[in-house]
Amino acid sequence: MTTDYLVIGSGIAGLSLALKLSEFGKVIVITKKQKSESNTNYAQGGIAAVMSEEDDFSLHIKDTLECGAGICNEKAVRKIVEEGPEMIEDLIRFGTKFSREKGSLTLGKEGGHSRNRIIHAKDLTGKEIERALLSRISVNKNIKLFEYYFAVDLLTNKNLKRKKEKAPACYGIYALNVKTGKVEKIIAGKTILATGGAGQIYLHTTNPPIATGDGIAMGYRAGCEIANMEFIQFHPTAFYDQETDDSSSQVFLISEAVRGAGAVLKTISGKEFMHRYDKRKSLAPRDIVARAIDSEMKKSGEPHVFLDTEKIGAEKLKKEFPNIYRHCLSRGIDITKQMIPVVPAAHYTCGGIKTDLKGRTNVRNLYASGEVTMTGVHGANRLASNSLLEAMVFSNAIFSDLKKEHFSERSRTENNIRELKSNVYDWNDDGMENTEEWILISHNKKEIKEVMSDYVGIVRNTIRLERAYRRMKMMKDEIKEFYDKTKVSVELLELRNLVTVAFLVIRSAMLRKESRGLHFMSDYPVRDDRNFLKDTIIKK
Ligand code: FAD
Ligand code: SIN
């Protein structure tokens, strides 16, 4: 296949960009599973944007910078905040139906925000966004969306028969057509990674199984700069389910909007504790709340704390949080009468492929948007509900950049694509074995998650990180050896990406010998601005 624009991923970043690019070019979107399956689809709280008279851009900027603990790129923060209202309009134009009261958007509150500014669709914001964007795409003649196409690797100089240039550049991808089992090449003028985050490197995560960090791993292999991978956000309140088994690591989220509406955290014996950690109590930024819960659980030896929703009232709970109400009820908890057992779980990958303010990576013709990136917006800790916003704003930036280029360079791009069709090697798996070693794959996957959860979680230290490094390095080498002689499958590709991303998190964490935002080192408990007021960048 060939196309002007190849978008990898069908979450908010990929779909909103595809719709905009289709105004002037042919777009292929590929996605590794069923089209709505994405982190976006599970987003609950909403999108942060300044939409009320009582709010101000400067306040949203201040909240974001404070949360990011000194290393946000202020220009990137300003960009998402100032373009926020326009992005909400774009989503509405695409058909998203947000919650309203008397015609005006209802604005919720979440941790770290000094004003009510979270635009939402009850507690199913992401599902509503996916529905709207996918329905627009289904009637768009310039967009072809292929489900069950798994991007394996980016096509770069090393995949060309006649080498073109020394600087890293991208010409499309190799993708596994999951239904036929064949690897196909897709040649593209521009390739955009919108593959989301990597919560699946941990045992317990709010992320669905697709979140295996494929884009970050592919970008790393292709020579992209990977930044700030040590900053993994743990959401303080995932539902604690005694029946969770290890085969499914996705846990159900209890949105921060529930605390925004008045719920408070309590110990197992029913006592409030957050006032001992931060003056904003249960609505402090996530790093503080997650660490406080972790510390309370360690003190009490209990496997969870409670979220008490009594102050919200039964009627409001059922009306504004119908999804959370139904889920908890199905697990035996009536939230209008009982407290909810909650624990922190891996939630958001703040680091990723480094981009500039136009969404460009350091590899020519390769762009990235959404959770796969490090744009400078989140710094050491993401402010709640800033990620859907970041994805919309940076996809829009890519659209603007490509629109300009389209009209000036159209014929050059077409010639390039024509020439590349015969110049890119086909995928060659002659002599490769079909694996029957499923036990090896599933054991490795479990071990990666265990190492990350045990040694690279909310509280870290040098000894734990060194141990994690040794184990992950060994697994990485073993998996590479196995990969090099085996025909690809989804399970094997995901395992290869998981181990790569886990390794990047560990290496980045080892480089930051201080505590900042989400990265807390018990042997370096203090923030060290003299040495670490900077991004951690790793390049292959
Ligand atoms: P995703 O939505 O994750 O989409 C990635 C896409 O890439 C998927 O379609 C996936 O299948 C595809 N893909 C991945 N790898 C490959 C591959 N190798 N080949 C082909 N396709 C591939 N943020 C907020 O701002 N507000 C919230 O209220 C909020 N709530 C959240 C609640 C939950 C439970 C979770 C998990 C996250 C929440 N977040 C929230 C975070 C936010 O949802 C994500 O950061 C955001 O949706 C990411 O969008 P994305 O388009 O970058 O990636
Ligand atoms: C939530 O609803 O608590 C999630 C919001 C977010 O991750 O931004």
PDB file of C-alpha atoms in Angstrom, residues 300-472:
ATOM      1  CA  SER A 300      -1.422  -0.485  58.027  1.00  0.00           C
ATOM      2  CA  GLY A 301      -0.389  -3.574  56.070  1.00  0.00           C
ATOM      3  CA  GLU A 302      -3.787  -3.474  54.355  1.00  0.00           C
ATOM      4  CA  PRO A 303      -4.127  -3.983  50.584  1.00  0.00           C
ATOM      5  CA  HIS A 304      -6.206  -0.814  49.933  1.00  0.00           C
ATOM      6  CA  VAL A 305      -7.656   2.409  51.349  1.00  0.00           C
ATOM      7  CA  PHE A 306     -11.223   3.696  50.974  1.00  0.00           C
ATOM      8  CA  LEU A 307     -12.855   6.466  48.978  1.00  0.00           C
ATOM      9  CA  ASP A 308     -15.866   7.806  50.855  1.00  0.00           C
ATOM     10  CA  THR A 309     -18.500   9.246  48.492  1.00  0.00           C
ATOM     11  CA  GLU A 310     -21.102  10.089  51.143  1.00  0.00           C
ATOM     12  CA  LYS A 311     -20.787  13.876  50.700  1.00  0.00           C
ATOM     13  CA  ILE A 312     -21.744  13.655  47.024  1.00  0.00           C
ATOM     14  CA  GLY A 313     -25.183  12.163  47.636  1.00  0.00           C
ATOM     15  CA  ALA A 314     -26.890   9.227  45.944  1.00  0.00           C
ATOM     16  CA  GLU A 315     -28.736  11.167  43.277  1.00  0.00           C
ATOM     17  CA  LYS A 316     -25.682  13.036  41.973  1.00  0.00           C
ATOM     18  CA  LEU A 317     -23.541   9.892  42.093  1.00  0.00           C
ATOM     19  CA  LYS A 318     -25.978   7.967  39.923  1.00  0.00           C
ATOM     20  CA  LYS A 319     -26.525  10.865  37.533  1.00  0.00           C
ATOM     21  CA  GLU A 320     -22.935  11.998  37.013  1.00  0.00           C
ATOM     22  CA  PHE A 321     -21.041   8.762  37.490  1.00  0.00           C
ATOM     23  CA  PRO A 322     -23.339   6.104  36.012  1.00  0.00           C
ATOM     24  CA  ASN A 323     -20.497   3.983  34.664  1.00  0.00           C
ATOM     25  CA  ILE A 324     -18.615   3.929  37.990  1.00  0.00           C
ATOM     26  CA  TYR A 325     -21.860   3.283  39.889  1.00  0.00           C
ATOM     27  CA  ARG A 326     -22.727   0.318  37.648  1.00  0.00           C
ATOM     28  CA  HIS A 327     -19.239  -1.160  37.699  1.00  0.00           C
ATOM     29  CA  CYS A 328     -18.913  -1.010  41.492  1.00  0.00           C
ATOM     30  CA  LEU A 329     -22.389  -2.478  41.926  1.00  0.00           C
ATOM     31  CA  SER A 330     -21.400  -5.388  39.700  1.00  0.00           C
ATOM     32  CA  ARG A 331     -18.452  -5.997  42.077  1.00  0.00           C
ATOM     33  CA  GLY A 332     -20.702  -5.925  45.165  1.00  0.00           C
ATOM     34  CA  ILE A 333     -20.213  -2.265  46.231  1.00  0.00           C
ATOM     35  CA  ASP A 334     -23.167   0.131  46.239  1.00  0.00           C
ATOM     36  CA  ILE A 335     -21.351   3.484  46.182  1.00  0.00           C
ATOM     37  CA  THR A 336     -24.437   5.354  47.364  1.00  0.00           C
ATOM     38  CA  LYS A 337     -24.149   3.420  50.651  1.00  0.00           C
ATOM     39  CA  GLN A 338     -20.644   1.972  50.889  1.00  0.00           C
ATOM     40  CA  MET A 339     -17.078   3.272  50.649  1.00  0.00           C
ATOM     41  CA  ILE A 340     -15.090   2.187  47.578  1.00  0.00           C
ATOM     42  CA  PRO A 341     -11.885   0.161  48.146  1.00  0.00           C
ATOM     43  CA  VAL A 342      -9.134   1.787  46.048  1.00  0.00           C
ATOM     44  CA  VAL A 343      -5.417   1.353  45.289  1.00  0.00           C
ATOM     45  CA  PRO A 344      -2.969   3.234  43.031  1.00  0.00           C
ATOM     46  CA  ALA A 345      -2.320   1.732  39.572  1.00  0.00           C
ATOM     47  CA  ALA A 346      -0.023   2.608  36.644  1.00  0.00           C
ATOM     48  CA  HIS A 347      -1.959   5.066  34.519  1.00  0.00           C
ATOM     49  CA  TYR A 348      -0.037   7.403  32.230  1.00  0.00           C
ATOM     50  CA  THR A 349       3.344   7.494  30.462  1.00  0.00           C
ATOM     51  CA  CYS A 350       4.573  11.095  30.770  1.00  0.00           C
ATOM     52  CA  GLY A 351       7.712  10.400  28.739  1.00  0.00           C
ATOM     53  CA  GLY A 352       7.990   9.215  25.168  1.00  0.00           C
ATOM     54  CA  ILE A 353       9.219  10.243  21.742  1.00  0.00           C
ATOM     55  CA  LYS A 354      10.524  13.783  21.936  1.00  0.00           C
ATOM     56  CA  THR A 355       8.808  16.179  19.546  1.00  0.00           C
ATOM     57  CA  ASP A 356       9.001  19.871  18.848  1.00  0.00           C
ATOM     58  CA  LEU A 357       6.010  22.196  19.000  1.00  0.00           C
ATOM     59  CA  LYS A 358       4.970  21.127  15.485  1.00  0.00           C
ATOM     60  CA  GLY A 359       4.863  17.447  16.459  1.00  0.00           C
ATOM     61  CA  ARG A 360       8.040  16.647  14.498  1.00  0.00           C
ATOM     62  CA  THR A 361      10.470  14.015  15.774  1.00  0.00           C
ATOM     63  CA  ASN A 362      14.203  14.089  15.065  1.00  0.00           C
ATOM     64  CA  VAL A 363      13.606  11.501  12.282  1.00  0.00           C
ATOM     65  CA  ARG A 364      12.670  13.167   8.987  1.00  0.00           C
ATOM     66  CA  ASN A 365       9.088  12.560   7.756  1.00  0.00           C
ATOM     67  CA  LEU A 366       8.131  11.085  11.129  1.00  0.00           C
ATOM     68  CA  TYR A 367       5.700  12.876  13.423  1.00  0.00           C
ATOM     69  CA  ALA A 368       4.162  11.783  16.726  1.00  0.00           C
ATOM     70  CA  SER A 369       1.178  12.865  18.803  1.00  0.00           C
ATOM     71  CA  GLY A 370      -0.605  11.860  22.017  1.00  0.00           C
ATOM     72  CA  GLU A 371       0.580   9.673  24.865  1.00  0.00           C
ATOM     73  CA  VAL A 372       3.423   8.219  22.761  1.00  0.00           C
ATOM     74  CA  THR A 373       5.203  11.603  22.915  1.00  0.00           C
ATOM     75  CA  MET A 374       7.154  13.840  25.231  1.00  0.00           C
ATOM     76  CA  THR A 375       6.217  17.320  24.044  1.00  0.00           C
ATOM     77  CA  GLY A 376       7.298  19.149  27.177  1.00  0.00           C
ATOM     78  CA  VAL A 377       3.727  19.693  28.401  1.00  0.00           C
ATOM     79  CA  HIS A 378       3.721  17.365  31.408  1.00  0.00           C
ATOM     80  CA  GLY A 379       7.216  17.706  32.863  1.00  0.00           C
ATOM     81  CA  ALA A 380       7.657  15.448  35.879  1.00  0.00           C
ATOM     82  CA  ASN A 381       3.925  14.920  36.456  1.00  0.00           C
ATOM     83  CA  ARG A 382       0.850  15.329  34.261  1.00  0.00           C
ATOM     84  CA  LEU A 383      -1.980  17.524  35.480  1.00  0.00           C
ATOM     85  CA  ALA A 384      -5.283  15.609  35.348  1.00  0.00           C
ATOM     86  CA  SER A 385      -7.175  15.787  32.047  1.00  0.00           C
ATOM     87  CA  ASN A 386      -4.356  17.543  30.202  1.00  0.00           C
ATOM     88  CA  SER A 387      -3.583  14.513  28.022  1.00  0.00           C
ATOM     89  CA  LEU A 388      -6.666  14.410  25.788  1.00  0.00           C
ATOM     90  CA  LEU A 389      -6.066  18.129  25.351  1.00  0.00           C
ATOM     91  CA  GLU A 390      -2.371  17.657  24.508  1.00  0.00           C
ATOM     92  CA  ALA A 391      -3.278  14.991  21.910  1.00  0.00           C
ATOM     93  CA  MET A 392      -5.829  17.295  20.224  1.00  0.00           C
ATOM     94  CA  VAL A 393      -3.492  20.300  20.198  1.00  0.00           C
ATOM     95  CA  PHE A 394      -0.400  18.487  18.890  1.00  0.00           C
ATOM     96  CA  SER A 395      -2.379  16.599  16.229  1.00  0.00           C
ATOM     97  CA  ASN A 396      -3.666  19.981  15.141  1.00  0.00           C
ATOM     98  CA  ALA A 397      -0.087  21.298  15.046  1.00  0.00           C
ATOM     99  CA  ILE A 398       0.935  18.397  12.795  1.00  0.00           C
ATOM    100  CA  PHE A 399      -2.047  19.126  10.559  1.00  0.00           C
ATOM    101  CA  SER A 400      -0.985  22.780  10.210  1.00  0.00           C
ATOM    102  CA  ASP A 401       2.616  21.868   9.458  1.00  0.00           C
ATOM    103  CA  LEU A 402       1.665  19.263   6.853  1.00  0.00           C
ATOM    104  CA  LYS A 403      -0.914  21.524   5.257  1.00  0.00           C
ATOM    105  CA  LYS A 404       1.754  24.125   4.582  1.00  0.00           C
ATOM    106  CA  GLU A 405       4.162  21.547   3.230  1.00  0.00           C
ATOM    107  CA  HIS A 406       1.482  19.858   1.103  1.00  0.00           C
ATOM    108  CA  PHE A 407       0.952  22.873  -1.082  1.00  0.00           C
ATOM    109  CA  SER A 408       4.649  23.633  -1.507  1.00  0.00           C
ATOM    110  CA  GLU A 409       6.018  20.097  -1.925  1.00  0.00           C
ATOM    111  CA  ARG A 410       3.193  18.002  -3.380  1.00  0.00           C
ATOM    112  CA  SER A 411       5.004  16.852  -6.551  1.00  0.00           C
ATOM    113  CA  ARG A 412       8.237  16.027  -4.735  1.00  0.00           C
ATOM    114  CA  THR A 413       6.335  13.822  -2.259  1.00  0.00           C
ATOM    115  CA  GLU A 414       4.548  11.990  -5.070  1.00  0.00           C
ATOM    116  CA  ASN A 415       7.830  11.302  -6.885  1.00  0.00           C
ATOM    117  CA  ASN A 416       9.380  10.056  -3.680  1.00  0.00           C
ATOM    118  CA  ILE A 417       6.538   7.625  -3.010  1.00  0.00           C
ATOM    119  CA  ARG A 418       6.711   6.311  -6.600  1.00  0.00           C
ATOM    120  CA  GLU A 419      10.438   5.737  -6.332  1.00  0.00           C
ATOM    121  CA  LEU A 420      10.199   4.139  -2.884  1.00  0.00           C
ATOM    122  CA  LYS A 421       7.753   1.473  -4.111  1.00  0.00           C
ATOM    123  CA  SER A 422      10.563  -0.388  -5.809  1.00  0.00           C
ATOM    124  CA  ASN A 423      13.312   0.688  -3.435  1.00  0.00           C
ATOM    125  CA  VAL A 424      12.073  -0.789  -0.133  1.00  0.00           C
ATOM    126  CA  TYR A 425      12.905  -4.405   0.716  1.00  0.00           C
ATOM    127  CA  ASP A 426       9.979  -6.777   1.232  1.00  0.00           C
ATOM    128  CA  TRP A 427       9.747  -8.369   4.668  1.00  0.00           C
ATOM    129  CA  ASN A 428      11.790 -11.522   4.617  1.00  0.00           C
ATOM    130  CA  ASP A 429      11.049 -14.287   7.100  1.00  0.00           C
ATOM    131  CA  ASP A 430      12.573 -17.175   5.125  1.00  0.00           C
ATOM    132  CA  GLY A 431      14.076 -19.697   7.477  1.00  0.00           C
ATOM    133  CA  MET A 432      12.268 -18.272  10.506  1.00  0.00           C
ATOM    134  CA  GLU A 433      10.521 -20.721  12.812  1.00  0.00           C
ATOM    135  CA  ASN A 434       6.912 -20.636  13.926  1.00  0.00           C
ATOM    136  CA  THR A 435       7.077 -20.484  17.678  1.00  0.00           C
ATOM    137  CA  GLU A 436       5.602 -23.122  19.904  1.00  0.00           C
ATOM    138  CA  GLU A 437       7.280 -21.583  22.929  1.00  0.00           C
ATOM    139  CA  TRP A 438       4.192 -19.790  24.230  1.00  0.00           C
ATOM    140  CA  ILE A 439       5.167 -20.560  27.787  1.00  0.00           C
ATOM    141  CA  LEU A 440       8.411 -18.623  27.280  1.00  0.00           C
ATOM    142  CA  ILE A 441       6.501 -15.603  25.999  1.00  0.00           C
ATOM    143  CA  SER A 442       3.910 -15.563  28.779  1.00  0.00           C
ATOM    144  CA  HIS A 443       6.524 -16.132  31.511  1.00  0.00           C
ATOM    145  CA  ASN A 444       8.715 -13.323  30.182  1.00  0.00           C
ATOM    146  CA  LYS A 445       5.731 -10.974  30.032  1.00  0.00           C
ATOM    147  CA  LYS A 446       4.757 -11.740  33.614  1.00  0.00           C
ATOM    148  CA  GLU A 447       8.339 -11.319  34.785  1.00  0.00           C
ATOM    149  CA  ILE A 448       8.672  -7.902  33.111  1.00  0.00           C
ATOM    150  CA  LYS A 449       5.532  -6.728  34.888  1.00  0.00           C
ATOM    151  CA  GLU A 450       6.670  -8.169  38.234  1.00  0.00           C
ATOM    152  CA  VAL A 451      10.112  -6.570  38.047  1.00  0.00           C
ATOM    153  CA  MET A 452       8.608  -3.195  37.141  1.00  0.00           C
ATOM    154  CA  SER A 453       5.955  -3.365  39.893  1.00  0.00           C
ATOM    155  CA  ASP A 454       8.350  -4.587  42.587  1.00  0.00           C
ATOM    156  CA  TYR A 455      11.364  -2.368  41.850  1.00  0.00           C
ATOM    157  CA  VAL A 456      10.293   0.553  39.631  1.00  0.00           C
ATOM    158  CA  GLY A 457       6.970   1.576  41.210  1.00  0.00           C
ATOM    159  CA  ILE A 458       5.852   4.606  43.222  1.00  0.00           C
ATOM    160  CA  VAL A 459       8.878   4.585  45.559  1.00  0.00           C
ATOM    161  CA  ARG A 460      12.276   3.678  44.079  1.00  0.00           C
ATOM    162  CA  ASN A 461      15.894   3.481  45.214  1.00  0.00           C
ATOM    163  CA  THR A 462      19.284   2.755  43.668  1.00  0.00           C
ATOM    164  CA  ILE A 463      19.538  -0.859  44.849  1.00  0.00           C
ATOM    165  CA  ARG A 464      16.088  -1.723  43.462  1.00  0.00           C
ATOM    166  CA  LEU A 465      16.776   0.010  40.156  1.00  0.00           C
ATOM    167  CA  GLU A 466      20.109  -1.767  39.738  1.00  0.00           C
ATOM    168  CA  ARG A 467      18.463  -5.120  40.379  1.00  0.00           C
ATOM    169  CA  ALA A 468      15.679  -4.280  37.897  1.00  0.00           C
ATOM    170  CA  TYR A 469      18.297  -3.210  35.327  1.00  0.00           C
ATOM    171  CA  ARG A 470      20.225  -6.498  35.549  1.00  0.00           C
ATOM    172  CA  ARG A 471      17.078  -8.601  35.195  1.00  0.00           C
ATOM    173  CA  MET A 472      15.598  -6.534  32.379  1.00  0.00           C
TER     174      MET A 472
END
